[in-house]
Amino acid sequence: MKIQDEFTTFTVALIPVAMAINIAVGQLVALLKLPVYLDCIGTLLVGFACGPFAGAVTGGLSNAAWGLFSPSALPFFPVAAWIGFAAGLCARWGLADTWWKAALSGVVVAVTTPFVATPIVVFVYGGVEGSGASLITAVLVKSGIKVTSAAFYKNLMVEPLDKVPTALVAFALIRSLPDRMMARLPRFSA
């Protein structure tokens, strides 16, 4: 599939909806100070349904837009873009066709995301970005682990708890679409 094949009219219309889902859920989770993020349901949905580049655009634009009224989200736009890209690759490799494969995609995304997120957390926020999960980083630093390693380990611990349920929700949303809508998604069109 070519990059331009991912960006159908339906995809372009779906991206703002997915962005709104990301921002609304992300704001709610931040308000509740939960130790997970759940702010990329829309990104995984577009990545799974439309492809890696559409997923990356959705993730990056979500965090850029969210950053307009929540500036702490803006530096994480590369992370969100990576999540969408990785989800799209997983789908392209057949890892979004069943619920257990979608869960496996969540694991793949979760294990790779800390490599993108940790440098941002450390260099922009000193290792503690203000989420409920930052408590884990603080405990690890207090136990003698360096900030960069503590932030990486925290991400490695928290991301699977976040990305697996997120991937399953995205999978369920896609599978709940009517057949004629599914046929308009690039990955499912004939």
PDB file of C-alpha atoms in Angstrom:
ATOM      1  CA  MET A   1       0.000   0.000   0.000  1.00  0.00           C
ATOM      2  CA  LYS A   2       1.355   3.424  -0.956  1.00  0.00           C
ATOM      3  CA  ILE A   3       1.289   6.341   1.441  1.00  0.00           C
ATOM      4  CA  GLN A   4      -1.328   8.173  -0.621  1.00  0.00           C
ATOM      5  CA  ASP A   5      -3.580   5.087  -0.484  1.00  0.00           C
ATOM      6  CA  GLU A   6      -3.860   5.555   3.281  1.00  0.00           C
ATOM      7  CA  PHE A   7      -5.248   9.076   2.961  1.00  0.00           C
ATOM      8  CA  THR A   8      -8.675   8.514   1.448  1.00  0.00           C
ATOM      9  CA  THR A   9     -11.442  11.054   1.962  1.00  0.00           C
ATOM     10  CA  PHE A  10     -12.807   8.808   4.705  1.00  0.00           C
ATOM     11  CA  THR A  11      -9.409   8.718   6.450  1.00  0.00           C
ATOM     12  CA  VAL A  12      -9.090  12.495   6.286  1.00  0.00           C
ATOM     13  CA  ALA A  13     -12.551  12.779   7.872  1.00  0.00           C
ATOM     14  CA  LEU A  14     -11.707  10.137  10.500  1.00  0.00           C
ATOM     15  CA  ILE A  15      -8.488  11.803  11.686  1.00  0.00           C
ATOM     16  CA  PRO A  16     -10.167  14.777  13.471  1.00  0.00           C
ATOM     17  CA  VAL A  17     -12.640  12.413  15.152  1.00  0.00           C
ATOM     18  CA  ALA A  18      -9.742  10.249  16.356  1.00  0.00           C
ATOM     19  CA  MET A  19      -7.906  13.366  17.546  1.00  0.00           C
ATOM     20  CA  ALA A  20     -10.954  14.422  19.570  1.00  0.00           C
ATOM     21  CA  ILE A  21     -11.118  10.961  21.172  1.00  0.00           C
ATOM     22  CA  ASN A  22      -7.414  11.159  22.077  1.00  0.00           C
ATOM     23  CA  ILE A  23      -7.680  14.614  23.610  1.00  0.00           C
ATOM     24  CA  ALA A  24     -10.936  14.001  25.509  1.00  0.00           C
ATOM     25  CA  VAL A  25      -9.778  10.725  27.049  1.00  0.00           C
ATOM     26  CA  GLY A  26      -6.282  12.108  27.692  1.00  0.00           C
ATOM     27  CA  GLN A  27      -7.685  15.141  29.515  1.00  0.00           C
ATOM     28  CA  LEU A  28      -9.949  12.955  31.640  1.00  0.00           C
ATOM     29  CA  VAL A  29      -7.083  10.639  32.600  1.00  0.00           C
ATOM     30  CA  ALA A  30      -4.821  13.610  33.413  1.00  0.00           C
ATOM     31  CA  LEU A  31      -7.567  15.172  35.526  1.00  0.00           C
ATOM     32  CA  LEU A  32      -7.988  11.917  37.457  1.00  0.00           C
ATOM     33  CA  LYS A  33      -4.169  11.473  37.771  1.00  0.00           C
ATOM     34  CA  LEU A  34      -4.400   7.840  36.716  1.00  0.00           C
ATOM     35  CA  PRO A  35      -1.101   5.932  36.315  1.00  0.00           C
ATOM     36  CA  VAL A  36      -1.859   5.290  32.623  1.00  0.00           C
ATOM     37  CA  TYR A  37      -2.420   7.608  29.660  1.00  0.00           C
ATOM     38  CA  LEU A  38      -5.159   6.109  27.425  1.00  0.00           C
ATOM     39  CA  ASP A  39      -4.690   9.146  25.183  1.00  0.00           C
ATOM     40  CA  CYS A  40      -4.040   7.289  21.938  1.00  0.00           C
ATOM     41  CA  ILE A  41      -7.195   5.251  21.347  1.00  0.00           C
ATOM     42  CA  GLY A  42      -7.928   7.299  18.228  1.00  0.00           C
ATOM     43  CA  THR A  43      -4.322   7.033  17.068  1.00  0.00           C
ATOM     44  CA  LEU A  44      -4.331   3.240  17.284  1.00  0.00           C
ATOM     45  CA  LEU A  45      -7.753   3.135  15.647  1.00  0.00           C
ATOM     46  CA  VAL A  46      -6.471   5.081  12.613  1.00  0.00           C
ATOM     47  CA  GLY A  47      -3.177   3.169  12.556  1.00  0.00           C
ATOM     48  CA  PHE A  48      -4.976  -0.186  12.615  1.00  0.00           C
ATOM     49  CA  ALA A  49      -7.641   0.825  10.096  1.00  0.00           C
ATOM     50  CA  CYS A  50      -5.797   3.115   7.701  1.00  0.00           C
ATOM     51  CA  GLY A  51      -2.062   2.458   7.950  1.00  0.00           C
ATOM     52  CA  PRO A  52       1.166   3.635   9.589  1.00  0.00           C
ATOM     53  CA  PHE A  53       1.416   7.074   8.012  1.00  0.00           C
ATOM     54  CA  ALA A  54      -2.209   7.977   8.707  1.00  0.00           C
ATOM     55  CA  GLY A  55      -1.686   6.741  12.276  1.00  0.00           C
ATOM     56  CA  ALA A  56       1.448   8.860  12.647  1.00  0.00           C
ATOM     57  CA  VAL A  57      -0.326  11.963  11.346  1.00  0.00           C
ATOM     58  CA  THR A  58      -3.218  11.356  13.748  1.00  0.00           C
ATOM     59  CA  GLY A  59      -0.927  10.953  16.738  1.00  0.00           C
ATOM     60  CA  GLY A  60       1.310  13.896  15.913  1.00  0.00           C
ATOM     61  CA  LEU A  61      -1.570  16.255  15.157  1.00  0.00           C
ATOM     62  CA  SER A  62      -3.430  15.135  18.297  1.00  0.00           C
ATOM     63  CA  ASN A  63      -0.578  16.140  20.550  1.00  0.00           C
ATOM     64  CA  ALA A  64       0.091  19.343  18.607  1.00  0.00           C
ATOM     65  CA  ALA A  65      -3.582  20.357  18.952  1.00  0.00           C
ATOM     66  CA  TRP A  66      -3.745  19.227  22.570  1.00  0.00           C
ATOM     67  CA  GLY A  67      -0.617  21.272  23.246  1.00  0.00           C
ATOM     68  CA  LEU A  68      -2.520  24.459  22.393  1.00  0.00           C
ATOM     69  CA  PHE A  69      -4.442  24.253  25.677  1.00  0.00           C
ATOM     70  CA  SER A  70      -2.301  21.773  27.601  1.00  0.00           C
ATOM     71  CA  PRO A  71       1.308  22.721  26.814  1.00  0.00           C
ATOM     72  CA  SER A  72       2.732  19.647  28.558  1.00  0.00           C
ATOM     73  CA  ALA A  73       1.309  17.468  25.745  1.00  0.00           C
ATOM     74  CA  LEU A  74       3.130  19.252  22.928  1.00  0.00           C
ATOM     75  CA  PRO A  75       6.640  17.822  23.447  1.00  0.00           C
ATOM     76  CA  PHE A  76       5.202  14.313  23.175  1.00  0.00           C
ATOM     77  CA  PHE A  77       4.001  14.689  19.575  1.00  0.00           C
ATOM     78  CA  PRO A  78       6.894  12.482  18.297  1.00  0.00           C
ATOM     79  CA  VAL A  79       5.817   9.770  20.757  1.00  0.00           C
ATOM     80  CA  ALA A  80       2.214   9.951  19.583  1.00  0.00           C
ATOM     81  CA  ALA A  81       3.356   9.877  15.956  1.00  0.00           C
ATOM     82  CA  TRP A  82       5.499   6.805  16.674  1.00  0.00           C
ATOM     83  CA  ILE A  83       2.572   5.059  18.366  1.00  0.00           C
ATOM     84  CA  GLY A  84       0.374   5.591  15.299  1.00  0.00           C
ATOM     85  CA  PHE A  85       3.129   4.485  12.944  1.00  0.00           C
ATOM     86  CA  ALA A  86       3.904   1.363  14.992  1.00  0.00           C
ATOM     87  CA  ALA A  87       0.197   0.468  15.215  1.00  0.00           C
ATOM     88  CA  GLY A  88      -0.109   0.817  11.451  1.00  0.00           C
ATOM     89  CA  LEU A  89       2.913  -1.406  10.889  1.00  0.00           C
ATOM     90  CA  CYS A  90       1.495  -4.011  13.260  1.00  0.00           C
ATOM     91  CA  ALA A  91      -1.783  -3.967  11.320  1.00  0.00           C
ATOM     92  CA  ARG A  92       0.083  -4.251   8.026  1.00  0.00           C
ATOM     93  CA  TRP A  93       1.855  -7.338   9.415  1.00  0.00           C
ATOM     94  CA  GLY A  94      -1.494  -8.887  10.379  1.00  0.00           C
ATOM     95  CA  LEU A  95      -1.275  -8.065  14.090  1.00  0.00           C
ATOM     96  CA  ALA A  96      -4.667  -6.366  14.298  1.00  0.00           C
ATOM     97  CA  ASP A  97      -6.919  -9.018  12.779  1.00  0.00           C
ATOM     98  CA  THR A  98      -8.119 -10.693  15.988  1.00  0.00           C
ATOM     99  CA  TRP A  99      -8.437  -9.512  19.571  1.00  0.00           C
ATOM    100  CA  TRP A 100      -5.347 -11.412  20.731  1.00  0.00           C
ATOM    101  CA  LYS A 101      -3.289 -10.063  17.827  1.00  0.00           C
ATOM    102  CA  ALA A 102      -4.490  -6.551  18.677  1.00  0.00           C
ATOM    103  CA  ALA A 103      -3.330  -7.168  22.258  1.00  0.00           C
ATOM    104  CA  LEU A 104       0.029  -8.318  20.883  1.00  0.00           C
ATOM    105  CA  SER A 105       0.177  -5.091  18.853  1.00  0.00           C
ATOM    106  CA  GLY A 106      -0.359  -3.224  22.103  1.00  0.00           C
ATOM    107  CA  VAL A 107       2.648  -5.027  23.569  1.00  0.00           C
ATOM    108  CA  VAL A 108       4.798  -4.210  20.515  1.00  0.00           C
ATOM    109  CA  VAL A 109       3.829  -0.543  20.705  1.00  0.00           C
ATOM    110  CA  ALA A 110       4.374  -0.526  24.481  1.00  0.00           C
ATOM    111  CA  VAL A 111       7.856  -2.032  24.317  1.00  0.00           C
ATOM    112  CA  THR A 112       9.052   0.324  21.572  1.00  0.00           C
ATOM    113  CA  THR A 113       7.494   3.560  22.850  1.00  0.00           C
ATOM    114  CA  PRO A 114       9.915   4.092  25.788  1.00  0.00           C
ATOM    115  CA  PHE A 115      12.771   4.531  23.321  1.00  0.00           C
ATOM    116  CA  VAL A 116      11.013   7.614  21.935  1.00  0.00           C
ATOM    117  CA  ALA A 117       9.373   8.861  25.150  1.00  0.00           C
ATOM    118  CA  THR A 118      12.241   8.610  27.634  1.00  0.00           C
ATOM    119  CA  PRO A 119      14.523  11.248  26.072  1.00  0.00           C
ATOM    120  CA  ILE A 120      11.608  13.701  26.014  1.00  0.00           C
ATOM    121  CA  VAL A 121      10.626  12.972  29.616  1.00  0.00           C
ATOM    122  CA  VAL A 122      14.230  13.381  30.785  1.00  0.00           C
ATOM    123  CA  PHE A 123      15.340  16.395  28.749  1.00  0.00           C
ATOM    124  CA  VAL A 124      12.098  18.383  28.817  1.00  0.00           C
ATOM    125  CA  TYR A 125      10.753  17.465  32.257  1.00  0.00           C
ATOM    126  CA  GLY A 126      13.778  16.220  34.177  1.00  0.00           C
ATOM    127  CA  GLY A 127      12.376  12.691  34.308  1.00  0.00           C
ATOM    128  CA  VAL A 128       9.031  13.490  35.938  1.00  0.00           C
ATOM    129  CA  GLU A 129       6.292  14.609  33.550  1.00  0.00           C
ATOM    130  CA  GLY A 130       3.486  15.013  36.073  1.00  0.00           C
ATOM    131  CA  SER A 131       1.378  11.940  35.362  1.00  0.00           C
ATOM    132  CA  GLY A 132       0.350   9.541  38.088  1.00  0.00           C
ATOM    133  CA  ALA A 133       3.023   7.148  36.806  1.00  0.00           C
ATOM    134  CA  SER A 134       5.768   9.630  37.695  1.00  0.00           C
ATOM    135  CA  LEU A 135       5.570   8.268  41.228  1.00  0.00           C
ATOM    136  CA  ILE A 136       7.270   5.123  39.902  1.00  0.00           C
ATOM    137  CA  THR A 137      10.117   7.219  38.500  1.00  0.00           C
ATOM    138  CA  ALA A 138      10.496   9.017  41.829  1.00  0.00           C
ATOM    139  CA  VAL A 139      10.665   5.732  43.748  1.00  0.00           C
ATOM    140  CA  LEU A 140      13.259   4.332  41.338  1.00  0.00           C
ATOM    141  CA  VAL A 141      15.399   7.489  41.561  1.00  0.00           C
ATOM    142  CA  LYS A 142      15.140   7.434  45.356  1.00  0.00           C
ATOM    143  CA  SER A 143      16.399   3.829  45.296  1.00  0.00           C
ATOM    144  CA  GLY A 144      19.568   4.970  43.510  1.00  0.00           C
ATOM    145  CA  ILE A 145      18.739   4.462  39.832  1.00  0.00           C
ATOM    146  CA  LYS A 146      19.738   7.311  37.510  1.00  0.00           C
ATOM    147  CA  VAL A 147      16.923   9.509  36.216  1.00  0.00           C
ATOM    148  CA  THR A 148      17.210   8.381  32.582  1.00  0.00           C
ATOM    149  CA  SER A 149      17.104   4.704  33.529  1.00  0.00           C
ATOM    150  CA  ALA A 150      14.303   5.286  36.027  1.00  0.00           C
ATOM    151  CA  ALA A 151      12.198   7.091  33.410  1.00  0.00           C
ATOM    152  CA  PHE A 152      12.864   4.313  30.885  1.00  0.00           C
ATOM    153  CA  TYR A 153      11.960   1.550  33.364  1.00  0.00           C
ATOM    154  CA  LYS A 154       8.828   3.435  34.395  1.00  0.00           C
ATOM    155  CA  ASN A 155       7.774   3.682  30.753  1.00  0.00           C
ATOM    156  CA  LEU A 156       8.526   0.003  30.228  1.00  0.00           C
ATOM    157  CA  MET A 157       6.356  -0.887  33.236  1.00  0.00           C
ATOM    158  CA  VAL A 158       3.457   1.464  32.521  1.00  0.00           C
ATOM    159  CA  GLU A 159       3.201   1.337  28.724  1.00  0.00           C
ATOM    160  CA  PRO A 160       1.922  -2.280  28.507  1.00  0.00           C
ATOM    161  CA  LEU A 161      -0.756  -1.467  31.105  1.00  0.00           C
ATOM    162  CA  ASP A 162      -1.783   1.427  28.873  1.00  0.00           C
ATOM    163  CA  LYS A 163      -1.260   0.238  25.307  1.00  0.00           C
ATOM    164  CA  VAL A 164      -2.765  -3.260  25.529  1.00  0.00           C
ATOM    165  CA  PRO A 165      -6.192  -2.018  26.731  1.00  0.00           C
ATOM    166  CA  THR A 166      -5.939   0.896  24.294  1.00  0.00           C
ATOM    167  CA  ALA A 167      -5.269  -1.494  21.405  1.00  0.00           C
ATOM    168  CA  LEU A 168      -8.191  -3.685  22.451  1.00  0.00           C
ATOM    169  CA  VAL A 169     -10.545  -0.686  22.607  1.00  0.00           C
ATOM    170  CA  ALA A 170      -9.364   0.486  19.160  1.00  0.00           C
ATOM    171  CA  PHE A 171      -9.862  -3.041  17.797  1.00  0.00           C
ATOM    172  CA  ALA A 172     -13.363  -3.226  19.306  1.00  0.00           C
ATOM    173  CA  LEU A 173     -14.296   0.163  17.849  1.00  0.00           C
ATOM    174  CA  ILE A 174     -13.166  -0.898  14.376  1.00  0.00           C
ATOM    175  CA  ARG A 175     -14.989  -4.227  14.587  1.00  0.00           C
ATOM    176  CA  SER A 176     -18.176  -2.510  15.743  1.00  0.00           C
ATOM    177  CA  LEU A 177     -18.374  -0.437  12.553  1.00  0.00           C
ATOM    178  CA  PRO A 178     -20.996  -1.416   9.990  1.00  0.00           C
ATOM    179  CA  ASP A 179     -19.708  -3.317   6.938  1.00  0.00           C
ATOM    180  CA  ARG A 180     -20.208  -0.404   4.568  1.00  0.00           C
ATOM    181  CA  MET A 181     -18.066   1.829   6.804  1.00  0.00           C
ATOM    182  CA  MET A 182     -15.422  -0.888   7.145  1.00  0.00           C
ATOM    183  CA  ALA A 183     -15.245  -1.064   3.357  1.00  0.00           C
ATOM    184  CA  ARG A 184     -14.243   2.609   3.291  1.00  0.00           C
ATOM    185  CA  LEU A 185     -11.234   2.087   5.558  1.00  0.00           C
ATOM    186  CA  PRO A 186      -8.029   1.668   3.529  1.00  0.00           C
ATOM    187  CA  ARG A 187      -6.979  -1.575   5.204  1.00  0.00           C
ATOM    188  CA  PHE A 188     -10.358  -3.200   4.622  1.00  0.00           C
ATOM    189  CA  SER A 189     -11.245  -1.849   1.188  1.00  0.00           C
ATOM    190  CA  ALA A 190     -11.069  -4.260  -1.727  1.00  0.00           C
TER     191      ALA A 190
END
